[in-house]
Amino acid sequence: MSTTTESPGQVPNPDTPEPDHLAGAVQLDPLLQSGCFIDPAAASDGETLAPGDRPDQSSNGAAEEATPKRPSSNGAEAVPPTPENAHSADDPWSRRKTRGVLAETPDWLPAGWYVEDRVRTSGVTAGTRDKYYCDPVSHRVFRSKKEVLYFLETGLSRKKRKMENADANNDGGNSNANKAQADSSGGQKQKKASRAPPLAPPNFDWNNCPEQVQWVLKDASTNTWIPYINNEEVPESIRKEWAAALEYLKYKTKA
Amino acid sequence: MDAQACSDNPQMKSAIVLRGTAKDGKPGPPVGVVDIGVAEKAYLFRVAVPGVDKEPGKLKCSVGADGRVEVQGEITDRGVLSSSSDVYRMITQQLTPTGPFSVYFNLPGRVDTRFTLANFRQDGILEVIAFKK
């Protein structure tokens, strides 16, 4: 599999709002880190491949679905599924239609649940396949194995967080979900990335440094200092290199 | 600490040299008081600069590879006076007078000038870590 985000445990940040819902709006994919790409031609792990994909799903304007992340479904978000709220027919989100193709259900999914396989139709990530895990009882939709397992264990949808993507991986509150996720290769990959030691900048000259550097206070409130050499500001690219080397140095000193 | 005497003797490597208003305001003000510390990988120094101008570009700290440090700044009387049109005739003058100043001193050894972590504290202490070479 290429660098897709499709395998059950590997959706990097399920808390990120889905660009998919904003059909027609062109925006960058928040699920992808820079430098990564999704190969639209790549077949996923086989179980999601189903004939008769409907690439025109976004034209089905009424079929927004009951993802817990939708602001409009916030009211029911934290409530465990009960017969009452699960079948409230007045809630348009609970009467969802199937927008994608039904895919095979993985063995960790409880009986009755189904998996939809959808292809994004707009935006720069058009062509990307997404899996949606649907609970037939509560009519909730989850974006990842992690989310499903969390829901099964706690009865809660995972809270929306205003975090950076990277931080979300480190969140201690997700330890349950992380434990479950550690079984899949995707989870371990994420962990490795978040704990990687700082790397020394390539080709950094550790032996020779400028004879004199003048550090000038640029902003006292943020404690920002800009280095100057011979009264010329050091370019930001060099400053970043210095900072990276310093991080590496500090890391090495600690170890 | 007799900084002035030290400044007259260039042979003294560890001398602290005060110039400008840091030198003039002798009696009380601690502008130019320096502490130096050593760790395995780095030096630390603290310079008292109360009343220094925090405006961008006013406070400068030069670090030489040989360990020579120069702190330059300017003492201001901004603050309450900027919103007052009254002229005050000073009866005492114990704080460092306004104007530019500089403080020189030497760290005990060579440093990598690129690895300087400066922290201007809100209490008017300039705190800098300079990594050894």
XYZ file of C-alpha atoms in Angstrom:
388
model
C 0.000 0.000 0.000
C 1.267 3.444 -0.732
C 1.066 6.365 1.630
C -2.651 6.323 1.786
C -4.578 7.104 4.870
C -7.086 4.411 4.359
C -6.212 1.433 6.447
C -8.362 1.204 9.529
C -5.779 2.144 12.072
C -4.002 4.661 10.008
C -6.251 7.615 9.589
C -3.812 10.028 11.179
C -6.142 12.475 12.742
C -9.753 11.569 12.916
C -10.491 14.867 14.600
C -9.762 16.832 11.541
C -12.866 18.035 9.796
C -13.509 16.249 6.565
C -12.974 18.230 3.420
C -15.276 15.687 1.938
C -18.255 17.378 3.460
C -17.541 20.596 1.750
C -18.283 19.313 -1.677
C -16.964 21.683 -4.279
C -14.732 23.636 -1.945
C -11.137 23.316 -2.986
C -8.847 23.024 -0.039
C -5.744 21.228 1.066
C -6.145 17.889 2.687
C -5.523 18.268 6.434
C -5.074 14.537 6.746
C -1.937 14.531 4.734
C 1.359 15.761 5.978
C 3.385 17.805 3.603
C 5.447 15.717 1.318
C 2.973 12.873 1.373
C 0.612 12.119 -1.405
C -2.154 9.742 -2.103
C -1.866 7.678 -5.182
C -5.333 7.585 -6.644
C -4.362 4.605 -8.782
C -3.182 2.551 -5.877
C -5.482 -0.250 -4.941
C -6.060 -0.276 -1.235
C -5.800 -3.424 0.781
C -8.319 -5.248 -1.306
C -11.134 -5.377 1.118
C -12.293 -1.923 0.202
C -12.358 -2.563 -3.496
C -15.837 -2.968 -4.714
C -17.260 -2.707 -8.174
C -19.559 0.092 -9.204
C -18.105 3.019 -7.347
C -20.154 6.115 -7.610
C -17.848 8.972 -8.430
C -20.771 11.413 -8.596
C -21.591 11.155 -4.945
C -21.032 14.809 -4.183
C -23.878 15.783 -6.446
C -26.109 14.035 -3.991
C -26.468 17.194 -1.981
C -28.935 15.928 0.571
C -26.822 13.043 1.602
C -24.646 14.652 4.153
C -23.959 12.031 6.706
C -23.929 11.673 10.419
C -20.290 11.992 11.153
C -19.878 12.868 14.823
C -17.677 15.720 13.766
C -20.510 17.597 12.191
C -21.266 20.731 14.160
C -24.955 20.224 13.597
C -24.874 16.877 15.327
C -23.058 18.213 18.358
C -26.057 17.863 20.565
C -26.126 14.111 20.347
C -22.445 13.697 20.184
C -21.618 12.772 23.724
C -24.719 10.735 24.402
C -24.408 6.958 24.327
C -26.719 5.388 21.828
C -30.132 4.593 23.179
C -33.184 3.503 21.290
C -34.662 6.949 21.765
C -31.965 9.078 20.336
C -30.814 6.525 17.851
C -34.083 6.489 15.997
C -35.193 10.070 16.321
C -36.640 10.300 12.860
C -36.721 14.079 13.028
C -33.007 14.239 13.016
C -32.073 14.461 9.365
C -28.628 13.124 10.116
C -29.916 9.894 11.500
C -31.735 9.044 8.318
C -28.600 8.851 6.339
C -28.310 7.357 2.954
C -25.492 5.284 1.759
C -23.243 7.435 -0.336
C -20.456 5.078 -1.016
C -20.010 1.500 -1.891
C -20.370 -1.110 0.757
C -17.025 -2.671 1.410
C -16.105 -5.833 3.190
C -16.221 -5.529 6.953
C -12.974 -6.196 8.776
C -13.102 -8.841 11.471
C -12.667 -6.374 14.341
C -15.888 -4.623 13.418
C -18.920 -5.779 15.416
C -21.624 -7.698 13.609
C -24.138 -5.484 11.882
C -21.791 -2.609 11.284
C -20.954 -1.841 7.721
C -18.157 -0.109 5.908
C -18.627 2.395 3.164
C -15.932 3.070 0.680
C -16.100 6.496 -0.862
C -14.052 8.302 -3.423
C -13.491 11.997 -2.997
C -14.780 13.891 -5.956
C -13.438 17.365 -5.416
C -10.516 19.245 -4.088
C -6.874 18.458 -4.570
C -7.370 15.026 -3.083
C -10.081 13.990 -5.495
C -9.798 10.312 -6.193
C -8.787 9.433 -2.676
C -10.701 6.618 -1.114
C -12.066 7.022 2.379
C -13.596 4.426 4.607
C -16.565 5.200 6.773
C -17.520 2.807 9.553
C -21.228 2.926 10.199
C -23.078 1.798 13.279
C -26.555 0.652 12.207
C -27.996 1.216 15.698
C -26.885 4.726 16.509
C -26.403 5.699 12.871
C -23.084 7.136 13.753
C -20.255 7.179 11.325
C -16.619 6.865 12.242
C -13.570 7.556 10.231
C -11.104 5.122 11.684
C -10.675 1.893 13.579
C -9.373 4.006 16.398
C -12.591 5.970 16.589
C -14.739 2.865 16.401
C -12.862 1.095 19.168
C -13.021 4.189 21.316
C -16.749 4.396 20.779
C -17.259 0.710 21.523
C -15.303 0.991 24.707
C -16.666 4.238 26.068
C -19.911 4.865 24.232
C -18.590 8.304 23.480
C -17.495 9.943 20.346
C -14.061 11.279 20.591
C -14.028 14.918 21.444
C -13.068 17.434 18.895
C -9.723 18.881 19.736
C -8.182 22.094 18.637
C -4.790 20.570 18.312
C -2.153 20.420 15.741
C -2.090 17.154 13.880
C 1.166 16.153 15.417
C 0.035 16.831 18.944
C -3.035 14.712 18.601
C -0.850 11.662 18.286
C 0.781 12.319 21.614
C -2.388 12.885 23.533
C -2.223 10.863 26.703
C -5.986 10.777 26.965
C -6.136 8.501 23.973
C -4.117 5.784 25.583
C -6.892 3.247 25.177
C -7.284 3.963 21.561
C -3.571 4.038 21.096
C -3.202 0.668 22.713
C -5.733 -0.800 20.376
C -4.087 0.917 17.516
C -0.656 -0.379 18.335
C -1.681 -3.688 16.832
C -1.830 -2.204 13.411
C 1.312 -1.237 11.655
C -0.067 2.207 10.992
C -0.194 3.084 14.642
C 3.386 2.237 15.257
C 4.499 4.284 12.359
C 2.860 7.333 13.865
C 4.428 6.770 17.218
C 7.849 6.497 15.803
C 7.459 9.764 13.989
C 6.301 11.668 17.029
C 9.202 10.553 19.178
C 11.966 10.867 16.654
C 15.071 12.510 18.065
C 16.079 15.783 16.454
C 18.260 15.262 13.445
C 21.457 17.125 12.855
C 21.106 19.422 9.883
C 22.954 17.912 6.941
C 26.329 19.409 6.084
C 26.380 21.518 9.203
C 29.852 22.796 9.961
C 30.263 21.990 13.611
C 33.869 23.106 13.791
C 33.783 26.599 12.407
C 31.528 29.312 13.666
C 31.405 33.013 12.914
C 33.986 35.047 14.861
C 31.282 37.240 16.263
C 27.520 37.183 16.284
C 25.421 40.042 17.546
C 22.048 39.069 18.908
C 19.491 41.849 18.810
C 16.276 41.796 20.794
C 13.470 42.098 18.259
C 10.458 41.446 20.422
C 10.659 41.521 24.192
C 7.213 39.993 24.693
C 8.067 36.865 22.729
C 11.756 37.027 23.556
C 12.741 36.987 19.915
C 16.388 37.616 19.139
C 17.762 38.046 15.649
C 21.433 37.304 14.981
C 23.569 39.669 12.939
C 26.985 39.025 11.478
C 28.957 42.121 10.468
C 25.791 44.165 10.899
C 23.923 42.012 8.426
C 20.950 40.008 9.481
C 21.501 36.291 9.320
C 19.014 34.835 6.803
C 16.182 32.846 8.245
C 17.257 29.652 6.501
C 20.591 29.815 8.309
C 18.912 30.684 11.582
C 16.724 27.624 11.239
C 19.772 25.519 10.592
C 21.408 26.889 13.732
C 18.297 26.236 15.742
C 18.060 22.673 14.439
C 21.724 22.079 15.226
C 21.197 23.489 18.704
C 18.227 21.176 19.275
C 20.397 18.282 18.205
C 23.197 19.446 20.465
C 20.870 19.722 23.421
C 19.450 16.287 22.706
C 22.933 14.797 22.465
C 23.970 16.473 25.687
C 20.997 14.988 27.488
C 21.539 11.499 26.166
C 33.764 44.701 42.344
C 35.719 47.644 41.117
C 34.770 47.597 37.507
C 36.344 50.898 36.757
C 39.748 49.807 37.917
C 39.430 46.691 35.844
C 38.561 48.681 32.781
C 41.835 50.522 33.071
C 43.783 47.286 32.938
C 43.339 45.530 29.618
C 45.484 42.617 30.789
C 42.779 41.328 33.074
C 40.941 38.756 31.022
C 37.957 38.436 33.278
C 37.421 42.171 33.534
C 33.994 43.641 33.342
C 34.017 46.945 31.572
C 31.233 49.454 31.963
C 30.745 52.359 29.638
C 28.174 55.074 29.185
C 25.534 55.525 31.814
C 26.240 52.154 33.346
C 29.561 53.631 34.421
C 28.222 57.023 35.451
C 25.410 55.863 37.649
C 27.710 54.485 40.257
C 26.058 54.636 43.664
C 23.036 52.373 43.532
C 21.947 51.089 40.222
C 22.772 47.572 39.333
C 22.967 48.083 35.592
C 25.959 46.152 34.427
C 26.133 43.729 37.327
C 27.207 40.437 35.818
C 27.097 36.848 36.995
C 28.793 34.068 35.087
C 28.220 30.362 35.491
C 29.777 27.266 33.968
C 28.304 23.900 33.101
C 29.798 20.986 31.259
C 28.668 22.083 27.839
C 27.787 25.724 28.210
C 28.300 29.015 29.983
C 25.595 31.063 31.522
C 25.713 34.750 32.159
C 23.259 37.172 33.647
C 23.479 40.886 33.232
C 21.306 43.260 35.199
C 19.785 45.820 32.869
C 16.893 47.379 34.776
C 15.223 50.210 32.952
C 16.637 49.179 29.627
C 14.732 50.058 26.489
C 12.869 47.002 25.260
C 11.985 48.477 21.912
C 13.002 46.320 18.949
C 16.654 46.622 18.071
C 17.698 48.520 21.200
C 19.146 45.729 23.298
C 22.054 43.905 21.712
C 24.290 41.136 22.877
C 27.422 40.380 20.905
C 29.105 37.069 21.455
C 32.586 36.429 20.154
C 34.031 33.003 19.508
C 36.794 33.804 22.003
C 34.183 34.254 24.715
C 34.046 38.006 24.651
C 30.605 39.371 25.326
C 29.310 42.874 24.851
C 25.873 43.918 25.966
C 24.634 47.205 24.574
C 21.463 48.974 25.433
C 19.835 52.188 26.350
C 18.296 53.229 29.618
C 15.037 55.082 29.129
C 12.630 56.892 31.331
C 9.620 55.830 29.373
C 6.625 54.725 31.306
C 4.764 57.109 33.522
C 6.581 60.120 32.140
C 5.439 59.499 28.607
C 1.864 60.285 29.627
C 2.778 63.323 31.667
C 3.641 66.770 30.407
C 5.194 67.822 33.700
C 8.907 68.364 33.916
C 10.489 66.846 36.993
C 13.639 68.217 38.493
C 15.320 65.231 40.012
C 16.218 65.603 43.687
C 18.045 62.311 43.836
C 19.650 60.410 40.993
C 20.374 56.930 42.168
C 19.091 54.883 39.279
C 21.210 54.648 36.205
C 20.705 57.830 34.198
C 19.065 57.567 30.839
C 21.215 57.050 27.807
C 23.157 54.347 26.053
C 25.427 51.974 27.910
C 27.513 48.940 27.230
C 28.936 46.162 29.347
C 31.895 44.035 28.314
C 33.177 40.882 29.867
C 34.794 37.607 28.938
C 33.483 34.122 29.376
C 36.034 31.628 30.708
C 36.530 29.940 27.350
C 35.642 29.758 23.696
C 32.043 29.456 22.597
C 30.155 28.624 19.440
C 28.644 31.950 18.510
C 25.773 30.273 16.699
C 24.503 28.541 19.794
C 23.399 31.416 21.935
C 20.159 31.316 23.853
C 19.256 34.749 25.080
C 16.395 35.477 27.409
C 15.425 38.988 28.358
C 13.508 38.535 31.554
C 10.656 40.774 32.525
C 12.464 41.665 35.739
C 15.217 43.367 33.794
C 17.797 40.602 33.879
C 19.355 39.498 30.634
C 20.086 35.805 30.836
C 22.143 34.101 28.168
C 23.389 30.570 27.652
C 26.375 30.265 25.338
C 27.449 26.779 24.337
C 31.090 25.911 24.634
C 33.012 25.131 21.536
